[in-house]
Short mmCIF file of C-alpha atoms in Angstrom, two decimals:
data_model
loop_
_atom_site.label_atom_id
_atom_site.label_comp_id
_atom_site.label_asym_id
_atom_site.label_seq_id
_atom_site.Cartn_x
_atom_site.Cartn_y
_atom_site.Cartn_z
CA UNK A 1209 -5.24 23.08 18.60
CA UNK A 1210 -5.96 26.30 16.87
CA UNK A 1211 -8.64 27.18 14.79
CA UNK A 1212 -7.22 27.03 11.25
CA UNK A 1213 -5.83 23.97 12.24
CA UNK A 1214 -9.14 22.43 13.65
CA UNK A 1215 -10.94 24.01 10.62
CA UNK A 1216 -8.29 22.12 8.25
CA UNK A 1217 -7.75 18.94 10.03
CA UNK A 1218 -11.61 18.77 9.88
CA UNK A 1219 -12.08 19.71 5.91
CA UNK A 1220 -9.48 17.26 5.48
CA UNK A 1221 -10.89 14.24 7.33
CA UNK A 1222 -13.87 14.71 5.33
CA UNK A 1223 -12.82 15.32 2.14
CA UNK A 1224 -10.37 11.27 3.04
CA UNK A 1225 -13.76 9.70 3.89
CA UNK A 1226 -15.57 10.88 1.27
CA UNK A 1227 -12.45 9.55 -1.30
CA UNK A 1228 -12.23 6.47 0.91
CA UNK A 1229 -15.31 5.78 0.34
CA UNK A 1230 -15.51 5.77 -3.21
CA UNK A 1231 -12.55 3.61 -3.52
CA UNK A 1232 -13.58 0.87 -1.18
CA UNK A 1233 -17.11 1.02 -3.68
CA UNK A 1234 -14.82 0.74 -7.03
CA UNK A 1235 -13.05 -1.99 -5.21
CA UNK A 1236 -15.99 -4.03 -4.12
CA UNK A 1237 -17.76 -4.17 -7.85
CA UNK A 1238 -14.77 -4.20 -9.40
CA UNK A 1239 -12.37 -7.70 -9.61
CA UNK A 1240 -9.15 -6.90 -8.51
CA UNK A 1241 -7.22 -5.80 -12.03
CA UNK A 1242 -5.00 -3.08 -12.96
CA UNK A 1243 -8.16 -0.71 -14.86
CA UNK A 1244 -9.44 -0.74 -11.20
CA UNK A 1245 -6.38 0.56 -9.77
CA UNK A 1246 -6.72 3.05 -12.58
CA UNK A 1247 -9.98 4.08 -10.88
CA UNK A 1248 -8.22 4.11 -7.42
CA UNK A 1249 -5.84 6.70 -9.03
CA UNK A 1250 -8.12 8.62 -10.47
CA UNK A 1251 -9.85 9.53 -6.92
CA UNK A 1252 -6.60 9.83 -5.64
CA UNK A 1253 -5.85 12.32 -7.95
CA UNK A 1254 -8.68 14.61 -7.44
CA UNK A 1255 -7.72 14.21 -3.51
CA UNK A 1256 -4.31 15.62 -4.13
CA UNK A 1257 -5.38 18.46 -6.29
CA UNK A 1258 -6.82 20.31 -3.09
CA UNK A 1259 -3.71 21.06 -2.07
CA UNK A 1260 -4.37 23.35 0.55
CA UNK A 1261 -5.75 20.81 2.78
CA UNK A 1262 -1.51 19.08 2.66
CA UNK A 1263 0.03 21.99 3.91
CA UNK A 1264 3.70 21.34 4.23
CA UNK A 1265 4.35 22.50 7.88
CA UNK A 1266 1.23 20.31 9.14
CA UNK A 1267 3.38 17.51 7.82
CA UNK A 1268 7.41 17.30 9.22
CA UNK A 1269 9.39 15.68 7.64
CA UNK A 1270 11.64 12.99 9.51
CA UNK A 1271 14.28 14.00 11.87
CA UNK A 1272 17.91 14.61 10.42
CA UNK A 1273 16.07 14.79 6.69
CA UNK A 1274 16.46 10.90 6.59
CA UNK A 1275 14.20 8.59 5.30
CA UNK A 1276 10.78 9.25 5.33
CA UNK A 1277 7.09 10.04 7.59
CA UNK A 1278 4.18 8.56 6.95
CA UNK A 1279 1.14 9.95 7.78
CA UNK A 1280 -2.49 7.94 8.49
CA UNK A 1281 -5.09 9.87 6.90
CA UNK A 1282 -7.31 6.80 6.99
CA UNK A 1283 -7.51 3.55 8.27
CA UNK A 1284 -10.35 0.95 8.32
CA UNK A 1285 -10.96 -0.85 11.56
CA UNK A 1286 -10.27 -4.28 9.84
CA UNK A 1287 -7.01 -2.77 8.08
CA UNK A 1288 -9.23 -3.64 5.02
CA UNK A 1289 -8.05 -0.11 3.17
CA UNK A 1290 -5.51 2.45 4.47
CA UNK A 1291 -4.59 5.53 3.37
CA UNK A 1292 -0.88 7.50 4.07
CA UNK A 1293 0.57 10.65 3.08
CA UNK A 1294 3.96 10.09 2.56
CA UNK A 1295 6.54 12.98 3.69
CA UNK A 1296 9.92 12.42 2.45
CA UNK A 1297 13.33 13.93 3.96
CA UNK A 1298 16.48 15.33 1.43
CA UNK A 1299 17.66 11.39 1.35
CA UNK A 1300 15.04 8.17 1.07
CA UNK A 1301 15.85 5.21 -0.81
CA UNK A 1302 13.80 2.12 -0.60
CA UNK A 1303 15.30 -1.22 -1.65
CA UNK A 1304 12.88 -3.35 -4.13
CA UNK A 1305 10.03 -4.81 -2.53
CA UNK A 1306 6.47 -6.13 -2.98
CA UNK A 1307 3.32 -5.10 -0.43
CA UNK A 1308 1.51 -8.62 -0.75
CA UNK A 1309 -1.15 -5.98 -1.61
CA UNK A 1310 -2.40 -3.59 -4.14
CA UNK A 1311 -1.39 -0.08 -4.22
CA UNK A 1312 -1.50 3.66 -5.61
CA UNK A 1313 0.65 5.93 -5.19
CA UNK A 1314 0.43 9.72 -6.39
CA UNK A 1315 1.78 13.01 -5.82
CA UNK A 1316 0.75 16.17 -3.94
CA UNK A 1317 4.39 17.92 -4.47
CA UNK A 1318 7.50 17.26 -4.92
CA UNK A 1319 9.10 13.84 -6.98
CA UNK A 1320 9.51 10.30 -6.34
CA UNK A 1321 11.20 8.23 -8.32
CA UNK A 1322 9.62 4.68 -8.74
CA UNK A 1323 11.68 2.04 -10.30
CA UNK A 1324 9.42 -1.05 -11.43
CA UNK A 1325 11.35 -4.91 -11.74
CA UNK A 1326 10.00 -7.73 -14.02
CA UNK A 1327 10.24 -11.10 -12.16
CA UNK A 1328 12.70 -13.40 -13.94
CA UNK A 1329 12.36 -16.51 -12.25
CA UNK A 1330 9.26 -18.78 -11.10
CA UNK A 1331 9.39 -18.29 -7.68
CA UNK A 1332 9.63 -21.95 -7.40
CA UNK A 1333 12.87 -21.22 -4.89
CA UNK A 1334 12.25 -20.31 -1.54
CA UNK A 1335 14.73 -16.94 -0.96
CA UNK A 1336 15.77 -16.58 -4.36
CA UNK A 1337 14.87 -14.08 -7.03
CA UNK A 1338 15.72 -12.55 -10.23
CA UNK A 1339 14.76 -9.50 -11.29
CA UNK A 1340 15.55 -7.01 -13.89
CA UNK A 1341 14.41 -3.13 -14.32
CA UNK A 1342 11.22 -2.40 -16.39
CA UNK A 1343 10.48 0.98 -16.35
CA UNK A 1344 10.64 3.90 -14.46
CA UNK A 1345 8.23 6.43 -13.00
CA UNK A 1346 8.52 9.52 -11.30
CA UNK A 1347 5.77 10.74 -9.22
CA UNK A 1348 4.73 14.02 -8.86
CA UNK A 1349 1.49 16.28 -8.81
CA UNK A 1350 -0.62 14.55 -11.62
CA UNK A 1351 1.14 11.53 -11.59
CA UNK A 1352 1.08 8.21 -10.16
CA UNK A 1353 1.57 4.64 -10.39
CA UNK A 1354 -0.13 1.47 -9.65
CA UNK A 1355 0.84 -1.92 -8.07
CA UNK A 1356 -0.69 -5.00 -8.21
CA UNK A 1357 0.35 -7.46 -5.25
CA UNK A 1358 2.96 -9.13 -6.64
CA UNK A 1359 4.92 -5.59 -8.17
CA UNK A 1360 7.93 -4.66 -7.59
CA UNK A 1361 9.47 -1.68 -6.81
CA UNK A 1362 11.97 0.55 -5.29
CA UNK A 1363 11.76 4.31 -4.37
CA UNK A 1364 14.27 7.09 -4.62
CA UNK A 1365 13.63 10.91 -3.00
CA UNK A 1366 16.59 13.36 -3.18
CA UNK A 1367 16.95 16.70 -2.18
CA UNK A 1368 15.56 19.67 -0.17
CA UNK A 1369 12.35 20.08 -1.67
CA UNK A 1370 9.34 19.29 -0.19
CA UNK A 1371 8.29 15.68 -1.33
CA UNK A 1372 4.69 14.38 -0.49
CA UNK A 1373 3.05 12.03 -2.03
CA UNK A 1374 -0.88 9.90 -0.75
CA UNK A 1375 -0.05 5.78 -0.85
CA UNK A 1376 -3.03 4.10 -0.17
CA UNK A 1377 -2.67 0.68 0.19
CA UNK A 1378 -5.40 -2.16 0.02
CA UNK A 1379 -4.27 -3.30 3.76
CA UNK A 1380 -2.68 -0.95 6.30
CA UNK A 1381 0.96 -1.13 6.40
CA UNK A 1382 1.23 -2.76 10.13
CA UNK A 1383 -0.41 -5.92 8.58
CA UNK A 1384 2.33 -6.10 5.55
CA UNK A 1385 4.51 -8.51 7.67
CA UNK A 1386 5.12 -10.96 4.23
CA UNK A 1387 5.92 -8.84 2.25
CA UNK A 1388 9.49 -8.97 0.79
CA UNK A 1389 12.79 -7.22 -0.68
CA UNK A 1390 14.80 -8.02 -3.58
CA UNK A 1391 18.93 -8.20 -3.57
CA UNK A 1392 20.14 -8.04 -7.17
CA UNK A 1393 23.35 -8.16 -6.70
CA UNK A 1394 23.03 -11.48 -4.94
CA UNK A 1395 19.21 -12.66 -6.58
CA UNK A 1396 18.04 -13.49 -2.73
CA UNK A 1397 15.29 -12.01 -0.85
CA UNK A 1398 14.80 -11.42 2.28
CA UNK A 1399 12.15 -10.08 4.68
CA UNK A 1400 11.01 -6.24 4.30
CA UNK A 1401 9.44 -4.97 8.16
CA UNK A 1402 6.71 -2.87 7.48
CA UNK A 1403 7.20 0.98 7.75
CA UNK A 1404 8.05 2.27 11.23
CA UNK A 1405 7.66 6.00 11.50
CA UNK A 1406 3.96 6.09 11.43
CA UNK A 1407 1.94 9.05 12.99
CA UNK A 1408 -1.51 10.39 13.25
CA UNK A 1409 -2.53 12.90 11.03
CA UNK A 1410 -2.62 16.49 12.19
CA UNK A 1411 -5.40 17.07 14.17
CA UNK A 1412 -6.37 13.38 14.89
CA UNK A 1413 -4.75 13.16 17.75
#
């Protein structure tokens, strides 16, 4: 590892902790409620406005400009709190889904395009769902949106632009094995594997 990049990697990780940190605080005397994922956002915001510490070639995007990367800037040893920086490619669309979790997403550059869903039904059906758009937000730098653990949304990324955006998510993403996707067309769901392109971040590892 060179220099800048052990100098970076290192200004980084401290500069996660010390966010981290203050987010697992405002979640532990806070109850669980949407002005405390207002909070979350807020210290997520300040992370992504030192923008030289997400420098776009520290962070590939995935092969064949498919999909998307996510990288682990933070995890807690329970899976209690994790924190990803998201790297998409010129094509990612993700279905509607919940996380069985809270979450905050914001942006470092580039857009993504959040569509939210208003439940329908009362869930009373096992496999069935209705759902109907809400509202839609694109994230960028400045930007962000919040999810309780029962939201739903779907994501949409186009383009050759650089798209990065922190998630940080109230239990790391391996653990997210209930968590579901919607089918409008057909008002079933069905289940939603957690995120498998998941890599260290640079200089971790």
């Amino acid at each position: 590892m060179g220099k800048r990049m052990s100098d970076l990697a290192a200004r980084r990780a401290d500069a996660v902790a010390e966010t981290v940190g203050r987010i697992r605080s405002i979640e532990q005397v806070m109850l669980l409620s949407r002005d405390t994922l207002e909070a979350v956002r807020a210290e997520l915001f300040k992370l992504a406005a030192q923008r030289e510490l997400f420098q776009p070639e520290d962070f590939p995007g995935p092969e064949g400009g498919i999909g998307d990367t996510l990288y682990e800037l933070s995890r807690d040893d329970n899976d209690r709190f994790a924190l990803y920086l998201n790297r998409g490619g010129t094509n990612k669309i993700g279905p509607p889904h919940d996380h069985k979790t809270w979450a905050v997403i914001v942006g470092v550059e580039g857009e993504e395009h959040n569509t939210l869903y208003r439940r329908m039904d009362d869930g009373s059906v096992p496999g069935v769902a209705r759902i109907a758009e809400d509202k839609y937000v694109t994230v960028k730098p400045g930007t962000g949106v919040c999810l309780m653990p029962t939201d739903i949304h779907s994501i949409r990324m186009e383009g050759p632009a650089v798209k990065m955006h922190l998630h940080m998510y109230g239990i790391a993403i391996p653990r997210m094995a209930d968590r579901v996707k919607f089918n409008m067309a057909s008002n079933t769901t069905a289940p939603y594997p957690p995120h498998s392109d998941i890599r260290p971040a640079p200089g971790s590892a």
